[in-house]
């Protein structure tokens, strides 16, 4: 009769159906008698005793451990199985015979109580054999159905090996557990966090077992124990909810402190699903009272229990496993479907909204005090789910109750602080992603988005400095001050939050956005151009990428809804030019190639005449040029804002963000734009490259670095220019006079040497590109040529090469212009170039000599000068490089046009003294 089969209770049902009532009652009495005798035997056999180990020599006790009297695991397991089958038989037989023998008899109570007090909590549930633990849980669930009165008396004892005990973190200080307590006689913690100070102390519990099936059935058993207590109270017909206070105490002070740190984070899906089921069952215990009463009217203990259960439910519906998530959602629907005839269209979202204030406070508390990244990620996910539930209420229901609980406005500072903290550790990738999703959820609602942005924009802008004319509310400025003081990576994290809010905005998919959305975008684009944000971009790569994310979000929003704001096109243009200004600083900060590439892709994407494509697609040069040309003047004025309405002698100090933005802007702009607006650009170069432009706070080294930086930028502009850029040619005279010549003068030091080299490269680019007029060259030649002559002896090979090339270019542009004195001074310096150790200098010297030979009337060269030049040329015909030999012959050919007889005479004279190879070259 007691042999277990696969269907358990159904075997007993079949048995009792084919026997008459008399036989069933007899078996029922026999089973009770069996339990009264068998349970004490099992308790005795499974009790623990000390087992000592002895030595082989002296037979002394050297230690031991607690072991059950019955050493065989299989026999211990069979004992529990037999008891469980008999209990199930009693329950089934009593139901089928409508007998009250179990309810009226107290003979079994001592035996069952010994199960609840001795065998289960002290032996079988603590047994190391997993199968025995599992069978013990089955026995407890059977006892909950058949002997609920006994289970009710020993709830705490049974729950202890399942989940553990609990202890206040306050080291003996009392907690205020209900509103009726006298708070003046105890040390209190700010509600609703008092009960969160209760922590689990047990480690050897089923909830911490290494096997997932044991952990799962442990949670199922906890549910059964609580259910039996609730059933007992209802059966007594008393005041159900006041009687349930004892149940809530167990849930609050024993179950929740042990389940919260373990259940939601269990690695097994089955355990997390079982936890979700347990949570929804506990919520069902209080559902009817929650509907009939205001949340604030509930006792603190009830309110806290429901709030913490709702938090656990939110963690289940935000689980990363889709199976767990769907199961939790179904449990939430089943929670209210059972009372559909009483509750109507009431759903879990409305329940969460009613407790939003308390749920939000609990979530913020957990997120702030999380010790691991995994826990923080999960609680952030629960926060996102909470927002999803609250915002998912249809617009038709908005008239019934307030769509957005006021707690979001009052707690917005705390929400932003916690989100900033989550963003402050980008190395914790999972936390960062969870924070991004939470922020996007916050941005899905216009009220929470506006409330958050008011504080954010006040904190990242200049409003918190006390600007009376600011439109930001005073309370938002006060909240901004608090966040500013509490966030070590303030700007980077605030930009991350802003980016997330914009993502939430984009996810709505509204075809007709509100005008306030455009206003919000304008505020964002304006605020991120502030001095504080720009400075943070140069200080932190994280801030730079965060700003880039904001720019992407703003750009996507504008591209998506631009057609809806045809009358506000000027506002859209302001947003785009602000974006372009920020992009220039992102390019200028030069943190990484990835940042630079992403920024360039964004610039290409923002062509206002093309709504297709995605950010990150290949850069279109035509689109980029069109975008830059449209906003070139506006962005240039924003970059040069420091110079507006100031003395023209003002300059940037080295390291100022404006320098790098100016550099990036000119490098990505087209030559045509630069040429058209060169009248605004040239004065900037003059101011920074002239003599005496050093700022008071600058060191001499920084001063030279600044000049080198601007000179390199100037070289890049002129190296890409040509004669079609006529507007630039108008300013070459001023640039040569004020910016280039002063920096060609020799100074000691490596930076000074580099500055000379780049300066002469600029001069060469000007001569080869936009060009200069003959009048300008003649004007500067007297002061320029001596400087170039001194530069021909520079220690740097490239500098000598460039100086020789520039000198040759000037001489080529001034044919028949040099006097005899200038010729006599120049030719020795040029001829020394043929003896230079650098081969490139020797080749360039040949070209310069050719230009030199045509720079003055023939009469200036005849005689001693031409003979000296030709003699040196013939000496270099023995160079081992055949290309240089050809170049020397080209120069000799140019010299023969001046005085052919002198060249012939020197050639023959030189051949008789050295080799006949020179004659062959000449012929």
mmCIF file of C-alpha atoms in Angstrom, residues 79 126 141 157 168 256 267 308 343 356 362-363 387 410 412 451 463 516 564 581 692 773 803 849 894 910 915-916:
data_model
loop_
_atom_site.group_PDB
_atom_site.id
_atom_site.type_symbol
_atom_site.label_atom_id
_atom_site.label_comp_id
_atom_site.label_asym_id
_atom_site.label_seq_id
_atom_site.Cartn_x
_atom_site.Cartn_y
_atom_site.Cartn_z
ATOM 1 C CA UNK A 79 12.467 6.500 6.208
ATOM 2 C CA UNK A 126 20.819 19.293 7.121
ATOM 3 C CA UNK A 141 4.839 20.177 1.449
ATOM 4 C CA UNK A 157 11.870 26.328 12.817
ATOM 5 C CA UNK A 168 19.849 43.153 12.438
ATOM 6 C CA UNK A 256 13.166 38.240 2.319
ATOM 7 C CA UNK A 267 22.814 30.968 -11.997
ATOM 8 C CA UNK A 308 10.234 44.416 -1.529
ATOM 9 C CA UNK A 343 -10.539 43.713 -9.721
ATOM 10 C CA UNK A 356 6.068 53.564 -7.056
ATOM 11 C CA UNK A 362 14.153 50.574 -2.293
ATOM 12 C CA UNK A 363 15.693 50.285 -5.763
ATOM 13 C CA UNK A 387 9.660 52.635 -15.647
ATOM 14 C CA UNK A 410 11.249 64.560 -5.811
ATOM 15 C CA UNK A 412 15.231 62.935 -9.575
ATOM 16 C CA UNK A 451 12.754 67.001 -14.992
ATOM 17 C CA UNK A 463 23.320 78.387 -14.720
ATOM 18 C CA UNK A 516 8.876 71.296 -26.400
ATOM 19 C CA UNK A 564 7.911 68.365 -38.804
ATOM 20 C CA UNK A 581 31.299 73.310 -33.213
ATOM 21 C CA UNK A 692 55.891 89.689 -28.869
ATOM 22 C CA UNK A 773 53.599 89.360 -56.986
ATOM 23 C CA UNK A 803 66.095 77.320 -47.732
ATOM 24 C CA UNK A 849 72.298 77.979 -59.262
ATOM 25 C CA UNK A 894 73.153 77.370 -68.156
ATOM 26 C CA UNK A 910 90.410 70.965 -66.416
ATOM 27 C CA UNK A 915 90.673 63.100 -66.975
ATOM 28 C CA UNK A 916 89.312 62.967 -70.463
#
